[in-house]
mmCIF file of N, CA, C and O in Angstrom:
data_model
loop_
_atom_site.group_PDB
_atom_site.id
_atom_site.type_symbol
_atom_site.label_atom_id
_atom_site.label_comp_id
_atom_site.label_asym_id
_atom_site.label_seq_id
_atom_site.Cartn_x
_atom_site.Cartn_y
_atom_site.Cartn_z
ATOM 1 N N MET R 1 103.563 119.485 121.348
ATOM 2 C CA MET R 1 104.445 119.679 119.943
ATOM 3 C C MET R 1 106.047 120.409 119.949
ATOM 4 O O MET R 1 106.221 121.317 120.819
ATOM 5 N N LYS R 2 106.622 119.759 119.364
ATOM 6 C CA LYS R 2 107.507 119.861 118.831
ATOM 7 C C LYS R 2 107.769 120.723 117.050
ATOM 8 O O LYS R 2 107.242 119.673 116.641
ATOM 9 N N ALA R 3 108.395 121.673 117.116
ATOM 10 C CA ALA R 3 108.343 122.685 116.010
ATOM 11 C C ALA R 3 109.184 121.420 115.001
ATOM 12 O O ALA R 3 110.737 121.811 115.696
ATOM 13 N N GLY R 4 109.505 121.986 114.158
ATOM 14 C CA GLY R 4 110.752 120.238 112.808
ATOM 15 C C GLY R 4 111.376 121.946 112.388
ATOM 16 O O GLY R 4 112.953 120.904 112.325
ATOM 17 N N ARG R 5 111.433 122.915 112.275
ATOM 18 C CA ARG R 5 113.151 124.101 111.773
ATOM 19 C C ARG R 5 113.186 124.258 113.037
ATOM 20 O O ARG R 5 114.096 124.498 112.173
ATOM 21 N N GLY R 6 112.521 124.798 113.968
ATOM 22 C CA GLY R 6 112.817 125.483 114.963
ATOM 23 C C GLY R 6 113.206 126.529 114.849
ATOM 24 O O GLY R 6 114.006 127.436 115.351
ATOM 25 N N ASP R 7 112.240 127.334 113.826
ATOM 26 C CA ASP R 7 112.073 128.366 113.298
ATOM 27 C C ASP R 7 110.575 130.042 114.205
ATOM 28 O O ASP R 7 110.327 130.814 113.563
ATOM 29 N N GLY R 8 110.216 128.802 114.365
ATOM 30 C CA GLY R 8 108.742 129.501 115.459
ATOM 31 C C GLY R 8 107.831 128.724 114.233
ATOM 32 O O GLY R 8 106.896 129.526 114.570
ATOM 33 N N THR R 9 107.621 128.383 113.229
ATOM 34 C CA THR R 9 106.597 128.277 111.955
ATOM 35 C C THR R 9 106.142 127.217 112.952
ATOM 36 O O THR R 9 106.798 126.465 113.332
ATOM 37 N N LYS R 10 105.167 126.831 111.603
ATOM 38 C CA LYS R 10 104.234 125.421 112.266
ATOM 39 C C LYS R 10 104.557 124.113 111.758
ATOM 40 O O LYS R 10 104.891 123.134 111.876
ATOM 41 N N ALA R 11 105.075 124.297 110.642
ATOM 42 C CA ALA R 11 105.948 123.753 109.218
ATOM 43 C C ALA R 11 106.724 122.262 109.891
ATOM 44 O O ALA R 11 108.197 122.631 110.780
ATOM 45 N N GLY R 12 106.474 121.557 110.044
ATOM 46 C CA GLY R 12 106.993 120.502 110.252
ATOM 47 C C GLY R 12 106.520 120.350 112.353
ATOM 48 O O GLY R 12 107.305 118.842 112.216
ATOM 49 N N MET R 13 105.825 120.530 112.160
ATOM 50 C CA MET R 13 105.095 120.071 113.785
ATOM 51 C C MET R 13 104.838 118.902 113.802
ATOM 52 O O MET R 13 103.544 117.782 113.008
ATOM 53 N N VAL R 14 105.297 118.369 114.737
ATOM 54 C CA VAL R 14 104.734 116.995 115.269
ATOM 55 C C VAL R 14 103.973 117.284 116.407
ATOM 56 O O VAL R 14 104.184 117.339 117.517
ATOM 57 N N VAL R 15 102.413 116.363 115.724
ATOM 58 C CA VAL R 15 101.614 116.792 117.424
ATOM 59 C C VAL R 15 100.412 115.465 118.136
ATOM 60 O O VAL R 15 100.433 114.547 116.500
ATOM 61 N N SER R 16 100.007 115.856 118.416
ATOM 62 C CA SER R 16 99.367 114.339 119.378
ATOM 63 C C SER R 16 98.200 114.093 118.228
ATOM 64 O O SER R 16 97.980 115.416 117.866
ATOM 65 N N ALA R 17 97.090 113.628 118.760
ATOM 66 C CA ALA R 17 95.820 113.516 117.637
ATOM 67 C C ALA R 17 94.801 114.438 119.139
ATOM 68 O O ALA R 17 93.805 115.863 117.749
ATOM 69 N N ALA R 18 95.291 115.079 120.051
ATOM 70 C CA ALA R 18 93.967 115.910 120.490
ATOM 71 C C ALA R 18 94.540 117.404 120.092
ATOM 72 O O ALA R 18 93.783 117.981 120.279
ATOM 73 N N GLU R 19 95.647 117.735 120.315
ATOM 74 C CA GLU R 19 96.454 118.873 120.105
ATOM 75 C C GLU R 19 95.676 119.174 118.610
ATOM 76 O O GLU R 19 95.685 120.974 118.136
ATOM 77 N N MET R 20 95.570 118.526 117.362
ATOM 78 C CA MET R 20 95.627 117.884 116.318
ATOM 79 C C MET R 20 94.289 118.607 116.916
ATOM 80 O O MET R 20 93.444 119.825 115.140
ATOM 81 N N ARG R 21 93.150 117.850 117.345
ATOM 82 C CA ARG R 21 91.394 117.746 117.208
ATOM 83 C C ARG R 21 91.741 119.701 117.269
ATOM 84 O O ARG R 21 90.669 120.822 117.298
ATOM 85 N N ALA R 22 92.103 120.284 118.551
ATOM 86 C CA ALA R 22 92.576 121.721 118.711
ATOM 87 C C ALA R 22 93.092 122.321 118.201
ATOM 88 O O ALA R 22 92.027 123.772 117.901
ATOM 89 N N MET R 23 93.456 121.777 117.508
ATOM 90 C CA MET R 23 94.380 123.139 115.923
ATOM 91 C C MET R 23 93.206 123.039 115.222
ATOM 92 O O MET R 23 92.324 124.628 115.017
ATOM 93 N N GLU R 24 92.500 122.455 114.763
ATOM 94 C CA GLU R 24 90.978 122.068 113.901
ATOM 95 C C GLU R 24 89.775 123.215 113.878
ATOM 96 O O GLU R 24 89.611 123.979 113.307
ATOM 97 N N ALA R 25 90.056 122.890 115.216
ATOM 98 C CA ALA R 25 88.732 123.316 116.066
ATOM 99 C C ALA R 25 88.773 124.969 116.040
ATOM 100 O O ALA R 25 88.274 125.692 115.888
ATOM 101 N N ALA R 26 89.959 125.087 116.680
ATOM 102 C CA ALA R 26 90.107 126.534 116.844
ATOM 103 C C ALA R 26 89.844 127.522 114.887
ATOM 104 O O ALA R 26 90.159 128.634 115.231
ATOM 105 N N ALA R 27 90.698 126.439 114.454
ATOM 106 C CA ALA R 27 91.168 126.930 112.971
ATOM 107 C C ALA R 27 89.682 127.388 111.833
ATOM 108 O O ALA R 27 89.250 128.482 112.205
ATOM 109 N N VAL R 28 88.414 126.570 112.986
ATOM 110 C CA VAL R 28 86.946 125.990 112.091
ATOM 111 C C VAL R 28 86.423 127.411 112.794
ATOM 112 O O VAL R 28 85.458 128.595 111.887
ATOM 113 N N ALA R 29 86.966 127.628 113.727
ATOM 114 C CA ALA R 29 86.093 129.207 114.599
ATOM 115 C C ALA R 29 86.753 130.288 114.152
ATOM 116 O O ALA R 29 85.393 131.093 114.776
ATOM 117 N N ALA R 30 87.652 130.314 113.857
ATOM 118 C CA ALA R 30 87.927 130.999 113.115
ATOM 119 C C ALA R 30 87.211 131.921 111.474
ATOM 120 O O ALA R 30 87.757 132.724 111.194
ATOM 121 N N GLY R 31 86.877 130.893 111.444
ATOM 122 C CA GLY R 31 86.139 130.992 110.447
ATOM 123 C C GLY R 31 86.758 130.026 108.659
ATOM 124 O O GLY R 31 87.012 130.354 107.662
ATOM 125 N N ILE R 32 87.677 128.856 108.785
ATOM 126 C CA ILE R 32 88.787 128.277 108.193
ATOM 127 C C ILE R 32 87.421 127.520 107.972
ATOM 128 O O ILE R 32 87.289 126.902 108.889
ATOM 129 N N PRO R 33 87.721 127.425 106.557
ATOM 130 C CA PRO R 33 86.608 126.279 106.255
ATOM 131 C C PRO R 33 87.476 125.403 106.481
ATOM 132 O O PRO R 33 88.463 124.352 105.704
ATOM 133 N N GLU R 34 86.453 123.999 106.768
ATOM 134 C CA GLU R 34 86.860 122.220 106.857
ATOM 135 C C GLU R 34 87.559 121.610 105.970
ATOM 136 O O GLU R 34 88.513 121.421 105.656
ATOM 137 N N ALA R 35 87.434 122.385 104.599
ATOM 138 C CA ALA R 35 87.905 122.157 102.812
ATOM 139 C C ALA R 35 88.830 122.399 103.509
ATOM 140 O O ALA R 35 89.423 122.117 102.346
ATOM 141 N N VAL R 36 89.375 123.871 103.371
ATOM 142 C CA VAL R 36 90.119 124.736 103.380
ATOM 143 C C VAL R 36 91.690 123.851 104.564
ATOM 144 O O VAL R 36 92.802 123.899 103.370
ATOM 145 N N LEU R 37 91.669 123.242 105.321
ATOM 146 C CA LEU R 37 92.399 122.301 106.125
ATOM 147 C C LEU R 37 92.151 121.781 105.735
ATOM 148 O O LEU R 37 93.454 120.973 105.970
ATOM 149 N N MET R 38 91.822 120.241 104.996
ATOM 150 C CA MET R 38 91.471 118.985 103.971
ATOM 151 C C MET R 38 92.516 119.081 102.957
ATOM 152 O O MET R 38 93.668 119.411 102.761
ATOM 153 N N ASP R 39 92.072 120.381 102.411
ATOM 154 C CA ASP R 39 92.715 121.065 100.961
ATOM 155 C C ASP R 39 94.354 120.585 100.802
ATOM 156 O O ASP R 39 95.677 120.455 100.235
ATOM 157 N N GLU R 40 94.876 121.706 102.750
ATOM 158 C CA GLU R 40 96.011 122.468 103.321
ATOM 159 C C GLU R 40 96.632 119.917 103.861
ATOM 160 O O GLU R 40 98.517 120.348 103.292
ATOM 161 N N ALA R 41 96.053 119.717 104.284
ATOM 162 C CA ALA R 41 96.801 118.346 105.065
ATOM 163 C C ALA R 41 97.331 117.619 104.032
ATOM 164 O O ALA R 41 98.382 117.233 103.449
ATOM 165 N N GLY R 42 95.657 117.886 102.598
ATOM 166 C CA GLY R 42 96.580 116.503 101.599
ATOM 167 C C GLY R 42 97.842 116.968 100.892
ATOM 168 O O GLY R 42 97.691 116.784 99.997
ATOM 169 N N ALA R 43 97.217 118.955 100.804
ATOM 170 C CA ALA R 43 98.984 118.682 99.823
ATOM 171 C C ALA R 43 99.965 118.976 100.479
ATOM 172 O O ALA R 43 101.303 118.462 99.658
ATOM 173 N N GLY R 44 99.738 119.039 101.754
ATOM 174 C CA GLY R 44 101.342 119.086 102.049
ATOM 175 C C GLY R 44 101.879 117.381 102.269
ATOM 176 O O GLY R 44 102.951 116.812 102.430
ATOM 177 N N ALA R 45 101.149 116.395 102.110
ATOM 178 C CA ALA R 45 101.215 114.898 102.933
ATOM 179 C C ALA R 45 101.871 114.188 101.179
ATOM 180 O O ALA R 45 103.320 114.373 100.998
ATOM 181 N N ALA R 46 101.380 115.137 100.260
ATOM 182 C CA ALA R 46 102.025 115.175 98.557
ATOM 183 C C ALA R 46 102.941 115.692 98.655
ATOM 184 O O ALA R 46 104.100 115.178 98.041
ATOM 185 N N VAL R 47 103.524 116.960 99.297
ATOM 186 C CA VAL R 47 104.782 117.504 99.396
ATOM 187 C C VAL R 47 106.010 116.108 100.198
ATOM 188 O O VAL R 47 106.730 116.178 99.405
ATOM 189 N N VAL R 48 105.025 116.057 101.031
ATOM 190 C CA VAL R 48 106.710 114.714 101.696
ATOM 191 C C VAL R 48 107.017 113.296 101.002
ATOM 192 O O VAL R 48 107.114 113.311 100.881
ATOM 193 N N VAL R 49 105.135 112.517 100.238
ATOM 194 C CA VAL R 49 105.211 111.775 99.715
ATOM 195 C C VAL R 49 106.206 112.310 98.151
ATOM 196 O O VAL R 49 107.425 111.606 98.121
ATOM 197 N N GLN R 50 106.131 113.472 97.429
ATOM 198 C CA GLN R 50 106.823 113.407 96.528
ATOM 199 C C GLN R 50 108.493 113.862 96.367
ATOM 200 O O GLN R 50 109.799 113.297 95.828
ATOM 201 N N GLN R 51 109.216 114.216 97.803
ATOM 202 C CA GLN R 51 110.177 114.032 98.329
ATOM 203 C C GLN R 51 111.220 112.980 98.797
ATOM 204 O O GLN R 51 112.564 112.415 97.865
ATOM 205 N N PHE R 52 110.263 111.562 98.746
ATOM 206 C CA PHE R 52 110.363 110.267 98.964
ATOM 207 C C PHE R 52 110.598 109.498 97.642
ATOM 208 O O PHE R 52 111.034 108.634 97.217
ATOM 209 N N CYS R 53 109.341 110.095 97.253
ATOM 210 C CA CYS R 53 109.778 108.814 95.905
ATOM 211 C C CYS R 53 109.057 110.471 94.274
ATOM 212 O O CYS R 53 108.206 110.516 94.225
ATOM 213 N N PRO R 54 110.489 110.942 93.940
ATOM 214 C CA PRO R 54 110.340 111.850 92.956
ATOM 215 C C PRO R 54 109.564 111.566 91.426
ATOM 216 O O PRO R 54 109.448 111.935 90.853
ATOM 217 N N GLU R 55 110.100 110.169 91.042
ATOM 218 C CA GLU R 55 109.306 109.473 90.070
ATOM 219 C C GLU R 55 107.809 109.420 89.515
ATOM 220 O O GLU R 55 107.180 108.317 90.987
ATOM 221 N N ALA R 56 107.705 109.000 88.942
ATOM 222 C CA ALA R 56 105.730 108.839 89.217
ATOM 223 C C ALA R 56 105.949 107.336 89.424
ATOM 224 O O ALA R 56 106.851 106.113 88.288
ATOM 225 N N GLY R 57 104.768 106.938 89.625
ATOM 226 C CA GLY R 57 105.370 105.327 90.170
ATOM 227 C C GLY R 57 103.088 104.742 90.558
ATOM 228 O O GLY R 57 102.206 105.738 90.676
ATOM 229 N N VAL R 58 102.856 103.934 91.536
ATOM 230 C CA VAL R 58 101.458 103.182 91.277
ATOM 231 C C VAL R 58 101.845 103.080 92.797
ATOM 232 O O VAL R 58 103.123 103.344 93.840
ATOM 233 N N ALA R 59 100.615 103.700 93.448
ATOM 234 C CA ALA R 59 100.701 103.803 95.090
ATOM 235 C C ALA R 59 99.083 103.354 95.476
ATOM 236 O O ALA R 59 98.651 103.900 95.104
ATOM 237 N N LEU R 60 98.526 103.201 96.922
ATOM 238 C CA LEU R 60 97.637 102.004 97.832
ATOM 239 C C LEU R 60 97.441 103.063 98.031
ATOM 240 O O LEU R 60 98.688 103.625 99.194
ATOM 241 N N VAL R 61 96.086 103.999 97.793
ATOM 242 C CA VAL R 61 96.265 105.355 99.286
ATOM 243 C C VAL R 61 94.968 104.927 100.215
ATOM 244 O O VAL R 61 93.734 104.518 98.845
ATOM 245 N N TYR R 62 95.105 103.934 101.071
ATOM 246 C CA TYR R 62 93.499 103.987 102.198
ATOM 247 C C TYR R 62 93.174 104.622 102.146
ATOM 248 O O TYR R 62 93.669 106.040 102.916
ATOM 249 N N ALA R 63 91.794 104.831 102.035
ATOM 250 C CA ALA R 63 91.111 106.771 102.917
ATOM 251 C C ALA R 63 89.876 105.232 103.551
ATOM 252 O O ALA R 63 89.164 104.736 103.159
ATOM 253 N N GLY R 64 90.097 105.818 104.156
ATOM 254 C CA GLY R 64 89.106 105.739 105.967
ATOM 255 C C GLY R 64 87.570 106.369 105.892
ATOM 256 O O GLY R 64 87.314 107.950 105.130
ATOM 257 N N LYS R 65 86.784 106.315 107.268
ATOM 258 C CA LYS R 65 85.785 107.424 107.019
ATOM 259 C C LYS R 65 86.556 108.433 107.579
ATOM 260 O O LYS R 65 86.766 108.508 108.026
ATOM 261 N N GLY R 66 85.481 109.101 107.435
ATOM 262 C CA GLY R 66 86.038 110.963 107.896
ATOM 263 C C GLY R 66 86.841 111.845 107.278
ATOM 264 O O GLY R 66 86.996 111.843 106.442
ATOM 265 N N HIS R 67 87.237 112.107 108.193
ATOM 266 C CA HIS R 67 87.706 113.949 107.599
ATOM 267 C C HIS R 67 89.370 113.003 107.363
ATOM 268 O O HIS R 67 90.361 113.393 105.804
ATOM 269 N N ASN R 68 90.259 111.349 107.996
ATOM 270 C CA ASN R 68 91.132 111.187 107.521
ATOM 271 C C ASN R 68 91.879 110.647 106.262
ATOM 272 O O ASN R 68 92.161 110.594 105.863
ATOM 273 N N GLY R 69 89.867 110.232 105.564
ATOM 274 C CA GLY R 69 90.102 109.695 104.585
ATOM 275 C C GLY R 69 89.638 110.937 103.287
ATOM 276 O O GLY R 69 89.639 110.330 103.094
ATOM 277 N N GLY R 70 88.967 111.520 103.653
ATOM 278 C CA GLY R 70 89.186 112.976 103.484
ATOM 279 C C GLY R 70 90.660 113.346 102.862
ATOM 280 O O GLY R 70 90.702 113.984 101.722
ATOM 281 N N ASP R 71 90.883 113.611 103.414
ATOM 282 C CA ASP R 71 92.790 114.043 103.819
ATOM 283 C C ASP R 71 93.865 113.047 102.549
ATOM 284 O O ASP R 71 94.356 113.426 101.485
ATOM 285 N N ALA R 72 92.713 111.441 102.786
ATOM 286 C CA ALA R 72 93.662 110.687 102.192
ATOM 287 C C ALA R 72 93.372 110.938 100.091
ATOM 288 O O ALA R 72 94.334 110.751 99.347
ATOM 289 N N PHE R 73 92.171 111.200 100.729
ATOM 290 C CA PHE R 73 91.375 111.672 98.987
ATOM 291 C C PHE R 73 92.465 112.553 98.494
ATOM 292 O O PHE R 73 92.207 112.870 96.726
ATOM 293 N N VAL R 74 92.021 113.720 99.189
ATOM 294 C CA VAL R 74 92.936 114.964 98.632
ATOM 295 C C VAL R 74 93.998 115.061 97.868
ATOM 296 O O VAL R 74 94.950 115.177 97.678
ATOM 297 N N LEU R 75 95.062 113.577 99.063
ATOM 298 C CA LEU R 75 96.754 113.817 98.842
ATOM 299 C C LEU R 75 96.642 113.790 97.519
ATOM 300 O O LEU R 75 97.751 113.767 96.517
ATOM 301 N N ALA R 76 96.173 111.921 97.243
ATOM 302 C CA ALA R 76 95.431 111.080 96.109
ATOM 303 C C ALA R 76 95.582 112.238 94.649
ATOM 304 O O ALA R 76 96.006 112.341 93.835
ATOM 305 N N GLY R 77 94.710 112.929 95.334
ATOM 306 C CA GLY R 77 94.811 114.168 93.749
ATOM 307 C C GLY R 77 96.060 115.440 93.831
ATOM 308 O O GLY R 77 95.940 114.963 92.443
ATOM 309 N N HIS R 78 96.277 115.119 94.024
ATOM 310 C CA HIS R 78 97.544 115.709 93.894
ATOM 311 C C HIS R 78 98.799 114.988 93.685
ATOM 312 O O HIS R 78 99.129 115.461 92.933
ATOM 313 N N LEU R 79 98.862 114.017 94.458
ATOM 314 C CA LEU R 79 100.235 112.843 93.068
ATOM 315 C C LEU R 79 99.434 113.067 92.152
ATOM 316 O O LEU R 79 100.233 112.836 90.825
ATOM 317 N N VAL R 80 98.083 113.244 91.515
ATOM 318 C CA VAL R 80 97.534 112.835 89.948
ATOM 319 C C VAL R 80 98.075 113.821 89.500
ATOM 320 O O VAL R 80 98.592 113.569 88.139
ATOM 321 N N GLU R 81 97.436 115.064 90.149
ATOM 322 C CA GLU R 81 97.589 116.407 88.749
ATOM 323 C C GLU R 81 98.720 116.691 88.535
ATOM 324 O O GLU R 81 100.057 117.147 88.469
ATOM 325 N N ALA R 82 100.193 116.206 89.579
ATOM 326 C CA ALA R 82 100.700 115.986 89.932
ATOM 327 C C ALA R 82 101.992 115.026 88.688
ATOM 328 O O ALA R 82 102.902 114.918 88.574
ATOM 329 N N CYS R 83 101.181 114.271 87.904
ATOM 330 C CA CYS R 83 101.169 113.248 86.950
ATOM 331 C C CYS R 83 102.256 111.840 88.025
ATOM 332 O O CYS R 83 103.479 111.198 87.458
ATOM 333 N N LEU R 84 102.117 112.207 89.227
ATOM 334 C CA LEU R 84 103.255 111.348 90.135
ATOM 335 C C LEU R 84 102.719 110.086 91.137
ATOM 336 O O LEU R 84 102.681 108.208 91.393
ATOM 337 N N LEU R 85 100.957 109.700 90.080
ATOM 338 C CA LEU R 85 99.982 108.437 90.713
ATOM 339 C C LEU R 85 99.317 108.364 89.616
ATOM 340 O O LEU R 85 98.933 109.651 89.186
ATOM 341 N N TYR R 86 99.505 107.442 88.971
ATOM 342 C CA TYR R 86 97.984 107.037 88.370
ATOM 343 C C TYR R 86 96.603 106.599 89.090
ATOM 344 O O TYR R 86 96.924 105.268 89.744
ATOM 345 N N THR R 87 95.992 106.591 88.164
ATOM 346 C CA THR R 87 94.948 106.318 89.187
ATOM 347 C C THR R 87 93.758 104.622 87.686
ATOM 348 O O THR R 87 94.190 105.022 87.021
ATOM 349 N N SER R 88 92.460 104.178 88.411
ATOM 350 C CA SER R 88 92.840 103.074 87.670
ATOM 351 C C SER R 88 90.379 103.144 88.176
ATOM 352 O O SER R 88 90.816 103.498 89.765
ATOM 353 N N PRO R 89 90.064 103.136 87.569
ATOM 354 C CA PRO R 89 88.582 102.636 87.375
ATOM 355 C C PRO R 89 88.617 102.135 88.952
ATOM 356 O O PRO R 89 89.213 100.518 89.353
ATOM 357 N N SER R 90 87.698 101.608 90.090
ATOM 358 C CA SER R 90 87.455 100.727 91.132
ATOM 359 C C SER R 90 86.796 98.753 91.397
ATOM 360 O O SER R 90 86.618 99.654 89.238
ATOM 361 N N PRO R 91 87.404 97.821 91.853
ATOM 362 C CA PRO R 91 86.159 96.745 91.188
ATOM 363 C C PRO R 91 85.162 97.519 91.660
ATOM 364 O O PRO R 91 84.492 96.737 90.184
ATOM 365 N N ARG R 92 84.526 98.496 92.657
ATOM 366 C CA ARG R 92 83.021 98.629 91.815
ATOM 367 C C ARG R 92 82.787 99.363 90.466
ATOM 368 O O ARG R 92 81.227 98.685 89.770
ATOM 369 N N ASP R 93 82.968 99.986 89.478
ATOM 370 C CA ASP R 93 84.066 100.367 88.013
ATOM 371 C C ASP R 93 83.156 100.218 87.203
ATOM 372 O O ASP R 93 82.603 100.318 86.892
ATOM 373 N N ARG R 94 83.985 99.215 87.710
ATOM 374 C CA ARG R 94 84.418 98.205 86.766
ATOM 375 C C ARG R 94 83.285 97.036 86.184
ATOM 376 O O ARG R 94 82.992 97.225 84.947
ATOM 377 N N GLN R 95 82.293 96.398 87.437
ATOM 378 C CA GLN R 95 80.288 96.318 87.506
ATOM 379 C C GLN R 95 80.227 96.963 86.043
ATOM 380 O O GLN R 95 78.970 96.362 86.353
ATOM 381 N N LYS R 96 79.658 98.424 86.066
ATOM 382 C CA LYS R 96 79.069 98.841 85.990
ATOM 383 C C LYS R 96 78.390 99.024 84.585
ATOM 384 O O LYS R 96 79.372 98.419 83.569
#
């Protein structure tokens, strides 16, 4: 585990998948709801995207199954709220 800022905080950490699973399990065991963890992950990713792409535009968000997919949808939601991502109906929605 490597802290990115060097000030003892967890911001900017690079961790393995196993380390992240362990940290998430510890947080849930401590009473933090998974939805809160998911929102924090999506919000943090949105901050990074905004650093690289400060102007509104189009992005393609790939969202798989499970919690990582949920994180991706939360990320997209934060970008929409910041007016940095425009959405359009999915092809499935257009067929209705």
